[in-house]
Short mmCIF file of C-alpha atoms and ligand atoms in Angstrom, two decimals:
data_model
loop_
_atom_site.label_atom_id
_atom_site.label_comp_id
_atom_site.label_asym_id
_atom_site.label_seq_id
_atom_site.Cartn_x
_atom_site.Cartn_y
_atom_site.Cartn_z
CA UNK U 232 -33.32 16.31 39.43
CA UNK U 233 -32.49 13.09 37.59
CA UNK U 234 -29.43 10.88 37.36
CA UNK U 235 -28.63 8.96 34.17
CA UNK U 236 -26.05 6.22 33.82
CA UNK U 237 -24.64 5.12 30.49
CA UNK U 238 -22.48 1.99 30.48
CA UNK U 239 -19.63 0.93 28.19
CA UNK U 240 -21.89 -0.54 25.50
CA UNK U 241 -23.82 2.72 25.15
CA UNK U 242 -20.63 4.61 24.22
CA UNK U 243 -18.76 1.84 22.39
CA UNK U 244 -18.42 3.83 19.10
CA UNK U 245 -19.26 7.17 17.53
CA UNK U 246 -22.78 6.06 16.49
CA UNK U 247 -23.50 4.98 20.06
CA UNK U 248 -22.27 8.32 21.46
CA UNK U 249 -24.56 10.15 19.01
CA UNK U 250 -27.45 8.09 20.32
CA UNK U 251 -26.52 9.08 23.88
CA UNK U 252 -26.53 12.70 22.68
CA UNK U 253 -30.06 12.22 21.29
CA UNK U 254 -31.29 10.81 24.59
CA UNK U 255 -29.72 13.59 26.66
CA UNK U 256 -31.09 16.23 24.27
CA UNK U 257 -34.62 15.11 25.15
CA UNK U 258 -33.94 15.91 28.79
CA UNK U 259 -31.81 19.03 28.37
CA UNK U 260 -34.34 21.21 30.18
CA UNK U 261 -34.23 18.94 33.26
CA UNK U 262 -31.69 19.13 36.04
CA UNK U 263 -29.53 16.19 35.12
CA UNK U 264 -26.34 14.48 36.25
CA UNK U 265 -24.98 11.92 33.78
CA UNK U 266 -22.62 9.16 34.87
CA UNK U 267 -20.67 7.46 32.09
CA UNK U 268 -18.45 4.36 32.01
CA UNK U 269 -15.38 3.63 29.92
CA UNK U 270 -16.03 3.12 26.19
CA UNK U 271 -16.80 -0.42 25.05
CA UNK U 272 -14.35 -2.88 26.52
CA UNK U 273 -11.59 -0.39 27.30
CA UNK U 274 -11.53 -1.26 31.02
CA UNK U 275 -10.49 -4.80 30.03
CA UNK U 276 -7.72 -3.35 27.85
CA UNK U 277 -6.56 -1.18 30.74
CA UNK U 278 -6.48 -4.25 32.94
CA UNK U 279 -4.09 -5.77 30.38
CA UNK U 280 -2.00 -2.62 30.68
CA UNK U 281 -1.82 -3.07 34.45
CA UNK U 282 -0.50 -6.62 33.91
CA UNK U 283 2.01 -5.40 31.32
CA UNK U 284 3.19 -2.72 33.75
CA UNK U 285 3.45 -5.24 36.56
CA UNK U 286 5.47 -7.69 34.45
CA UNK U 287 7.54 -4.80 33.07
CA UNK U 288 6.76 -5.70 29.49
CA UNK U 289 7.75 -2.54 27.57
CA UNK U 290 6.60 -3.76 24.15
CA UNK U 291 3.20 -4.82 25.41
CA UNK U 292 2.70 -1.57 27.34
CA UNK U 293 3.36 0.45 24.20
CA UNK U 294 1.13 -1.64 22.00
CA UNK U 295 -1.81 -1.50 24.45
CA UNK U 296 -1.50 2.28 24.79
CA UNK U 297 -1.33 2.67 21.00
CA UNK U 298 -4.44 0.54 20.61
CA UNK U 299 -6.37 2.51 23.23
CA UNK U 300 -5.23 5.76 21.66
CA UNK U 301 -6.33 4.75 18.19
CA UNK U 302 -9.69 3.57 19.53
CA UNK U 303 -10.49 6.82 21.37
CA UNK U 304 -9.11 9.14 18.69
CA UNK U 305 -11.14 7.40 16.02
CA UNK U 306 -14.34 7.93 17.99
CA UNK U 307 -13.48 11.58 18.76
CA UNK U 308 -12.58 12.25 15.10
CA UNK U 309 -15.89 10.82 13.91
CA UNK U 310 -17.77 13.02 16.34
CA UNK U 311 -15.91 16.33 16.08
CA UNK U 312 -14.80 17.60 12.69
CA UNK U 313 -12.62 20.48 13.76
CA UNK U 314 -9.10 19.00 14.15
CA UNK U 315 -8.04 22.04 16.15
CA UNK U 316 -10.74 21.43 18.74
CA UNK U 317 -9.30 21.22 22.26
CA UNK U 318 -10.64 17.64 22.71
CA UNK U 319 -7.68 16.35 20.70
CA UNK U 320 -5.09 18.00 22.90
CA UNK U 321 -7.05 16.98 26.00
CA UNK U 322 -6.93 13.33 24.87
CA UNK U 323 -3.20 13.69 24.09
CA UNK U 324 -2.65 15.03 27.63
CA UNK U 325 -4.50 12.13 29.21
CA UNK U 326 -2.52 9.59 27.19
CA UNK U 327 0.71 11.34 28.06
CA UNK U 328 -0.19 11.12 31.77
CA UNK U 329 -0.98 7.44 31.36
CA UNK U 330 2.27 6.75 29.53
CA UNK U 331 4.30 8.52 32.22
CA UNK U 332 2.39 6.63 34.92
CA UNK U 333 3.34 3.23 33.50
CA UNK U 334 6.96 4.29 32.78
CA UNK U 335 7.82 5.32 36.29
CA UNK U 336 9.55 3.04 38.77
CA UNK U 337 7.79 2.82 42.09
CA UNK U 338 9.24 1.68 45.34
CA UNK U 339 6.25 0.81 47.37
CA UNK U 340 3.17 0.46 45.27
CA UNK U 341 0.81 -2.48 45.39
CA UNK U 342 -0.74 -4.10 42.36
CA UNK U 343 -4.22 -2.98 43.43
CA UNK U 344 -3.18 0.64 43.95
CA UNK U 345 -1.52 0.73 40.54
CA UNK U 346 -4.59 -0.94 39.03
CA UNK U 347 -6.87 1.88 40.16
CA UNK U 348 -4.38 4.53 39.04
CA UNK U 349 -4.39 3.05 35.55
CA UNK U 350 -7.94 1.82 34.87
CA UNK U 351 -9.54 5.18 35.81
CA UNK U 352 -8.34 6.54 32.46
CA UNK U 353 -11.11 4.64 30.66
CA UNK U 354 -13.75 6.78 32.36
CA UNK U 355 -11.72 10.00 32.12
CA UNK U 356 -11.31 9.57 28.35
CA UNK U 357 -14.90 8.60 27.65
CA UNK U 358 -16.44 11.48 29.64
CA UNK U 359 -14.14 14.03 27.95
CA UNK U 360 -15.26 12.82 24.52
CA UNK U 361 -18.97 12.70 25.37
CA UNK U 362 -18.95 16.06 27.08
CA UNK U 363 -17.23 17.80 24.16
CA UNK U 364 -19.51 16.07 21.69
CA UNK U 365 -22.53 17.42 23.60
CA UNK U 366 -21.08 20.91 23.36
CA UNK U 367 -20.61 20.47 19.64
CA UNK U 368 -24.35 19.74 19.24
CA UNK U 369 -25.20 22.71 21.47
CA UNK U 370 -26.05 20.87 24.64
CA UNK U 371 -24.57 22.84 27.49
CA UNK U 372 -22.81 20.55 29.92
CA UNK U 373 -20.14 20.67 32.55
CA UNK U 374 -17.49 17.95 32.84
CA UNK U 375 -16.48 17.18 36.41
CA UNK U 376 -13.96 14.76 37.86
CA UNK U 377 -15.95 12.32 40.02
CA UNK U 378 -12.84 11.71 42.15
CA UNK U 379 -13.31 15.15 43.70
CA UNK U 380 -16.66 14.02 45.07
CA UNK U 381 -16.71 10.25 45.62
CA UNK U 382 -14.51 9.94 48.70
CA UNK U 383 -13.48 6.46 49.72
CA UNK U 384 -11.19 4.44 51.95
CA UNK U 385 -8.02 3.01 50.42
CA UNK U 386 -9.31 -0.52 49.78
CA UNK U 387 -8.14 -0.34 46.19
CA UNK U 388 -10.28 -2.07 43.51
CA UNK U 389 -13.19 -2.43 45.95
CA UNK U 390 -13.17 0.83 47.84
CA UNK U 391 -15.89 1.73 50.36
CA UNK U 392 -17.55 5.12 50.17
CA UNK U 393 -17.06 7.60 52.99
CA UNK U 394 -20.65 8.71 52.99
CA UNK U 395 -20.46 11.78 55.22
CA UNK U 396 -17.61 13.45 53.38
CA UNK U 397 -19.05 12.47 50.00
CA UNK U 398 -22.48 13.81 50.90
CA UNK U 399 -21.07 17.08 52.17
CA UNK U 400 -18.81 17.80 49.17
CA UNK U 401 -21.45 16.85 46.61
CA UNK U 402 -24.00 19.17 48.22
CA UNK U 403 -21.66 22.06 48.85
CA UNK U 404 -19.67 22.05 45.62
CA UNK U 405 -21.40 19.99 42.94
CA UNK U 406 -25.06 20.85 43.49
CA UNK U 407 -24.80 24.48 42.35
CA UNK U 408 -23.39 23.30 39.01
CA UNK U 409 -26.33 20.96 38.45
CA UNK U 410 -28.67 23.88 39.06
CA UNK U 411 -27.02 25.65 36.12
CA UNK U 412 -26.34 22.94 33.53
CA UNK U 413 -26.16 19.23 32.79
CA UNK U 414 -23.21 17.67 34.60
CA UNK U 415 -21.20 14.86 32.98
CA UNK U 416 -19.06 12.72 35.24
CA UNK U 417 -17.40 9.30 35.52
CA UNK U 418 -18.73 6.16 37.09
CA UNK U 419 -16.57 3.67 38.95
CA UNK U 420 -13.86 6.03 40.26
CA UNK U 421 -13.22 7.84 43.50
CA UNK U 422 -10.35 9.04 45.67
CA UNK U 423 -8.97 8.24 49.09
CA UNK U 424 -7.84 10.84 51.65
CA UNK U 425 -4.24 10.64 50.37
CA UNK U 426 -5.39 11.74 46.92
CA UNK U 427 -4.93 8.30 45.37
CA UNK U 428 -7.45 7.19 42.80
CA UNK U 429 -9.66 4.30 43.91
CA UNK U 430 -12.33 2.23 42.16
CA UNK U 431 -15.57 0.77 43.41
CA UNK U 432 -15.25 -2.70 41.83
CA UNK U 433 -15.83 -3.80 38.24
CA UNK U 434 -19.09 -2.65 36.74
CA UNK U 435 -19.30 -0.14 39.57
CA UNK U 436 -20.72 2.76 37.55
CA UNK U 437 -24.29 1.87 38.46
CA UNK U 438 -23.27 2.23 42.08
CA UNK U 439 -21.69 5.64 41.36
CA UNK U 440 -25.01 6.79 39.89
CA UNK U 441 -26.78 5.61 43.05
CA UNK U 442 -24.27 7.43 45.29
CA UNK U 443 -24.78 10.73 43.44
CA UNK U 444 -28.57 10.21 43.46
CA UNK U 445 -28.59 9.53 47.19
CA UNK U 446 -26.48 12.55 48.05
CA UNK U 447 -28.45 14.84 45.75
CA UNK U 448 -31.86 13.54 46.75
CA UNK U 449 -32.60 12.80 43.10
CA UNK U 450 -36.10 12.09 41.99
CA UNK U 451 -35.02 9.02 40.01
CA UNK U 452 -32.11 7.19 38.37
CA UNK U 453 -32.18 5.73 34.86
CA UNK U 454 -29.68 3.08 33.81
CA UNK U 455 -29.61 2.97 29.99
CA UNK U 456 -28.77 -0.56 28.75
CA UNK U 457 -28.59 -2.58 25.56
CA UNK U 458 -31.37 -4.83 26.86
CA UNK U 459 -35.07 -4.07 27.26
CA UNK U 460 -34.85 -3.88 31.04
CA UNK U 461 -34.38 -6.39 33.83
CA UNK U 462 -35.22 -9.78 32.32
CA UNK U 463 -36.18 -12.99 34.08
CA UNK U 464 -33.21 -14.69 32.35
CA UNK U 465 -30.34 -13.77 30.07
CA UNK U 466 -31.97 -13.32 26.63
CA UNK U 467 -28.74 -14.46 24.97
CA UNK U 468 -29.21 -17.90 26.56
CA UNK U 469 -32.98 -18.20 26.93
CA UNK U 470 -35.20 -17.61 23.90
CA UNK U 471 -38.26 -17.24 26.09
CA UNK U 472 -36.77 -14.65 28.45
CA UNK U 473 -39.24 -11.90 29.33
CA UNK U 474 -38.83 -8.39 30.61
CA UNK U 475 -39.98 -7.69 34.16
CA UNK U 476 -42.09 -4.50 34.19
CA UNK U 477 -41.83 -3.75 37.88
CA UNK U 478 -39.89 -5.17 40.80
CA UNK U 479 -39.42 -3.91 44.31
CA UNK U 480 -36.11 -2.93 45.88
CA UNK U 481 -35.63 -6.13 47.83
CA UNK U 482 -36.18 -8.33 44.82
CA UNK U 483 -33.76 -6.18 42.81
CA UNK U 484 -31.17 -6.55 45.57
CA UNK U 485 -31.61 -10.34 45.59
CA UNK U 486 -31.48 -10.69 41.82
CA UNK U 487 -28.33 -8.58 41.64
CA UNK U 488 -26.82 -10.48 44.52
CA UNK U 489 -27.39 -13.83 42.81
CA UNK U 490 -25.63 -12.49 39.75
CA UNK U 491 -28.24 -11.00 37.42
CA UNK U 492 -25.72 -8.71 35.77
CA UNK U 493 -28.07 -5.91 34.71
CA UNK U 494 -27.68 -4.01 37.98
CA UNK U 495 -24.56 -3.82 40.14
CA UNK U 496 -25.41 -5.37 43.52
CA UNK U 497 -24.55 -2.31 45.61
CA UNK U 498 -26.75 0.03 43.59
CA UNK U 499 -30.12 -0.56 45.17
CA UNK U 500 -29.52 0.03 48.91
CA UNK U 501 -28.84 3.80 48.67
CA UNK U 502 -31.84 4.22 46.38
CA UNK U 503 -34.10 2.16 48.61
CA UNK U 504 -33.18 4.15 51.71
CA UNK U 505 -34.41 7.36 50.05
CA UNK U 506 -37.19 5.83 48.00
CA UNK U 507 -35.58 6.92 44.73
CA UNK U 508 -37.08 5.04 41.76
CA UNK U 509 -34.75 3.22 39.43
CA UNK U 510 -35.58 2.79 35.75
CA UNK U 511 -33.69 0.31 33.64
CA UNK U 512 -34.36 1.35 30.03
CA UNK U 513 -33.10 0.36 26.60
CA UNK U 514 -30.94 2.96 24.88
CA UNK U 515 -31.81 1.22 21.61
CA UNK U 516 -35.58 1.58 21.93
CA UNK U 517 -36.03 4.68 23.99
CA UNK U 518 -39.82 4.75 23.64
CA UNK U 519 -40.25 1.30 25.17
CA UNK U 520 -40.99 1.08 28.83
CA UNK U 521 -38.20 -0.75 30.64
CA UNK U 522 -38.23 -1.98 34.22
CA UNK U 523 -39.21 0.15 37.20
CA UNK U 524 -37.69 -0.63 40.57
CA UNK U 525 -39.34 1.06 43.55
CA UNK U 526 -41.27 0.42 46.72
CA UNK U 527 -44.69 0.55 45.15
CA UNK U 528 -43.94 -2.30 42.78
CA UNK U 529 -45.94 -5.37 43.71
CA UNK U 530 -44.31 -8.67 44.34
CA UNK U 531 -42.61 -10.37 41.48
CA UNK U 532 -43.80 -13.91 40.84
CA UNK U 533 -41.97 -14.80 37.65
CA UNK U 534 -39.45 -17.59 37.86
CA UNK U 535 -36.02 -16.06 37.21
CA UNK U 536 -32.91 -17.92 36.02
CA UNK U 537 -29.49 -16.56 36.82
CA UNK U 538 -26.40 -18.26 35.40
CA UNK U 539 -22.86 -17.65 36.62
CA UNK U 540 -20.20 -19.40 34.57
CA UNK U 541 -16.50 -19.90 35.27
CA UNK U 542 -17.07 -21.02 38.82
CA UNK U 543 -14.74 -23.05 40.98
CA UNK U 544 -16.16 -25.25 43.69
CA UNK U 545 -13.71 -25.52 46.58
CA UNK U 546 -14.30 -28.43 48.95
CA UNK U 547 -12.63 -28.34 52.32
CA UNK U 548 -12.53 -31.14 54.87
CA UNK U 549 -10.82 -31.53 58.20
CA UNK U 550 -7.75 -33.77 58.47
CA UNK U 551 -8.46 -35.14 61.91
CA UNK U 552 -12.19 -35.83 61.41
CA UNK U 553 -13.01 -32.96 63.76
CA UNK U 554 -16.31 -31.31 62.92
CA UNK U 555 -16.63 -28.24 60.76
CA UNK U 556 -17.92 -26.11 63.60
CA UNK U 557 -17.36 -22.56 64.88
CA UNK U 558 -13.56 -22.73 65.28
CA UNK U 559 -12.87 -24.32 61.91
CA UNK U 560 -15.40 -22.09 60.19
CA UNK U 561 -13.93 -18.93 61.61
CA UNK U 562 -10.48 -20.05 60.49
CA UNK U 563 -11.82 -20.77 56.97
CA UNK U 564 -13.68 -17.46 56.68
CA UNK U 565 -10.66 -15.55 57.88
CA UNK U 566 -8.59 -17.06 55.09
CA UNK U 567 -11.26 -16.27 52.48
CA UNK U 568 -11.46 -12.67 53.75
CA UNK U 569 -7.69 -12.31 53.77
CA UNK U 570 -7.45 -13.38 50.12
CA UNK U 571 -10.52 -11.29 49.22
CA UNK U 572 -12.22 -14.24 47.56
CA UNK U 573 -15.97 -13.78 47.50
CA UNK U 574 -18.17 -16.80 48.08
CA UNK U 575 -21.19 -17.06 45.78
CA UNK U 576 -22.79 -20.01 47.55
CA UNK U 577 -21.62 -22.21 50.41
CA UNK U 578 -22.68 -25.28 52.32
CA UNK U 579 -21.34 -27.29 55.18
CA UNK U 580 -21.79 -30.75 56.55
CA UNK U 581 -20.30 -32.38 59.65
CA UNK U 582 -16.78 -32.71 58.31
CA UNK U 583 -16.74 -30.70 55.08
CA UNK U 584 -17.32 -27.21 53.80
CA UNK U 585 -17.91 -26.25 50.15
CA UNK U 586 -17.72 -22.83 48.62
CA UNK U 587 -18.40 -21.78 45.04
CA UNK U 588 -16.38 -18.78 43.83
CA UNK U 589 -15.59 -16.98 40.57
CA UNK U 590 -12.73 -18.86 38.85
CA UNK U 591 -11.22 -15.79 37.30
CA UNK U 592 -10.13 -14.71 40.73
CA UNK U 593 -6.38 -15.21 40.35
CA UNK U 594 -6.36 -15.25 44.11
CA UNK U 595 -7.92 -18.70 44.25
CA UNK U 596 -4.63 -20.57 44.05
CA UNK U 597 -3.13 -18.57 46.90
CA UNK U 598 -6.28 -19.15 48.90
CA UNK U 599 -6.16 -22.90 48.33
CA UNK U 600 -2.51 -23.14 49.27
CA UNK U 601 -3.15 -21.37 52.55
CA UNK U 602 -6.26 -23.45 53.31
CA UNK U 603 -4.18 -26.57 52.61
CA UNK U 604 -2.00 -25.87 55.65
CA UNK U 605 -4.87 -26.90 57.91
CA UNK U 606 -7.34 -28.78 55.72
CA UNK U 607 -7.70 -31.21 52.86
CA UNK U 608 -8.78 -29.12 49.89
CA UNK U 609 -10.01 -30.17 46.46
CA UNK U 610 -11.40 -28.06 43.65
CA UNK U 611 -13.69 -28.52 40.67
CA UNK U 612 -13.11 -25.97 37.94
CA UNK U 613 -15.30 -24.86 35.04
CA UNK U 614 -18.50 -25.17 37.03
CA UNK U 615 -21.74 -23.25 36.50
CA UNK U 616 -23.81 -21.76 39.28
CA UNK U 617 -27.48 -21.70 38.41
CA UNK U 618 -29.92 -19.84 40.64
CA UNK U 619 -33.66 -20.23 40.20
CA UNK U 620 -35.37 -17.35 41.98
CA UNK U 621 -39.11 -17.63 42.69
CA UNK U 622 -38.89 -21.23 41.76
CA UNK U 623 -42.06 -23.26 41.44
CA UNK U 624 -42.35 -26.25 43.73
CA UNK U 625 -41.82 -28.61 40.79
CA UNK U 626 -38.67 -27.05 39.45
CA UNK U 627 -36.73 -28.37 36.51
CA UNK U 628 -33.26 -27.47 35.32
CA UNK U 629 -33.33 -25.56 32.03
CA UNK U 630 -32.68 -27.70 28.92
CA UNK U 631 -28.93 -27.01 28.33
CA UNK U 632 -28.11 -27.96 31.91
CA UNK U 633 -30.20 -31.14 32.20
CA UNK U 634 -27.31 -33.48 31.41
CA UNK U 635 -24.90 -31.86 33.83
CA UNK U 636 -23.74 -33.31 37.07
CA UNK U 637 -25.04 -31.59 40.23
CA UNK U 638 -22.19 -31.05 42.68
CA UNK U 639 -24.05 -28.95 45.22
CA UNK U 640 -27.69 -28.04 45.69
CA UNK U 641 -29.23 -25.63 48.13
CA UNK U 642 -32.86 -24.63 48.63
CA UNK U 643 -33.80 -21.53 50.58
CA UNK U 644 -37.50 -20.71 50.48
CA UNK U 645 -38.29 -20.32 46.79
CA UNK U 646 -34.67 -19.90 45.75
CA UNK U 647 -32.79 -22.91 44.45
CA UNK U 648 -29.08 -22.83 43.77
CA UNK U 649 -27.16 -25.62 42.08
CA UNK U 650 -23.49 -25.93 41.16
CA UNK U 651 -23.16 -27.97 37.99
CA UNK U 652 -20.20 -29.56 36.29
N1 LIG W 256 -15.71 0.64 33.32
C1 LIG W 256 -15.91 -0.12 34.52
C2 LIG W 256 -15.98 -1.58 34.17
O1 LIG W 256 -16.08 -1.92 32.99
C3 LIG W 256 -17.08 0.31 35.32
C4 LIG W 256 -18.41 0.06 34.69
O2 LIG W 256 -18.50 -0.15 33.48
O3 LIG W 256 -19.43 0.10 35.37
O4 LIG W 256 -15.95 -2.41 35.03
MG1 MG W 257 -18.13 -1.38 31.69
#
């Protein structure tokens, strides 16, 4: 059996959904599980709804829901002519649930718990629409709620999978359905053992596809993207970016870890452990060969450039000139872990420690204020983290970055990372 994953861009409007239908039609005789993300940028809109809920802004809540409703209904209406079709009442029901959810007063709910309860609607809406569209073009498919299968802990917004339970339920309950027809389900979402919705982290649908593939012993996973495959650089920034035909699992893990956004970082491990090939293909040019990730792939030698923008470099030094050694480091890491701020690159010298993190983390200010109890802390905002993977010995910064100031530089084997301002 195969697992397909379609991301937000592949279902961003009615035309795109029709294209997804064409692709699935070509595989309708295969055993197939299809994982789909929220349509277009609707997860971002739902994040705005979480903020509006949290700040109790009635007007904003209503306007965001109306906008989301109009967006999804327009797509559904362009795909399904019959206005009496049950898809329209199904969408109404989902929006009613969402409205009630953000109207209620809660005594003890955290922001992160509420976040997961709200953003999951993006995936629920998109999969309903795609599944009913497939029916309308005579592709037999079964819609299932991924939350019944992906079982997680309650670390909301970044939940960890409970592999044993997930494996067992997928094999016992879901597998027989896949033997009978194509299964359509959501990426990104799961459920904890108290029945609360959880999510696996932004862009987590790739990971969902890998979880299903692992549990089902799939033969391969295909991630359908709006790019030709895994590239050696972002084609929007580098005119000479080229597609990588084959890479091995470890290289894919490293590229994803450094921030190559084509594959979610957690996706590869489950596939690697069962030797399940991953194809990254273009949904725009379905006949073109994309990138294959597996064990057989030879070593990749191309130089790869990975850019992460909106970075903050946090510089920490001791007040009493004591060294940054085990005790100070463990204190620093504890504070980073407590505030759930992920470090993209770090470096330490005798009396200072620097860490580069995503600026959009609204947690950064809280982190800095806690660090400031014990240390001197400064920050540089609006930085760029550039990683050159497989760098040649004589490396050079790419043209647009030549004039920038290097704040931090780190070389590990053939990987060079620089934080630029
Ligand atoms: N819809 C979610 C997001 O945009 C998950 C995904 O697209 O992979 O983050
Ligand atoms: Mg998305």
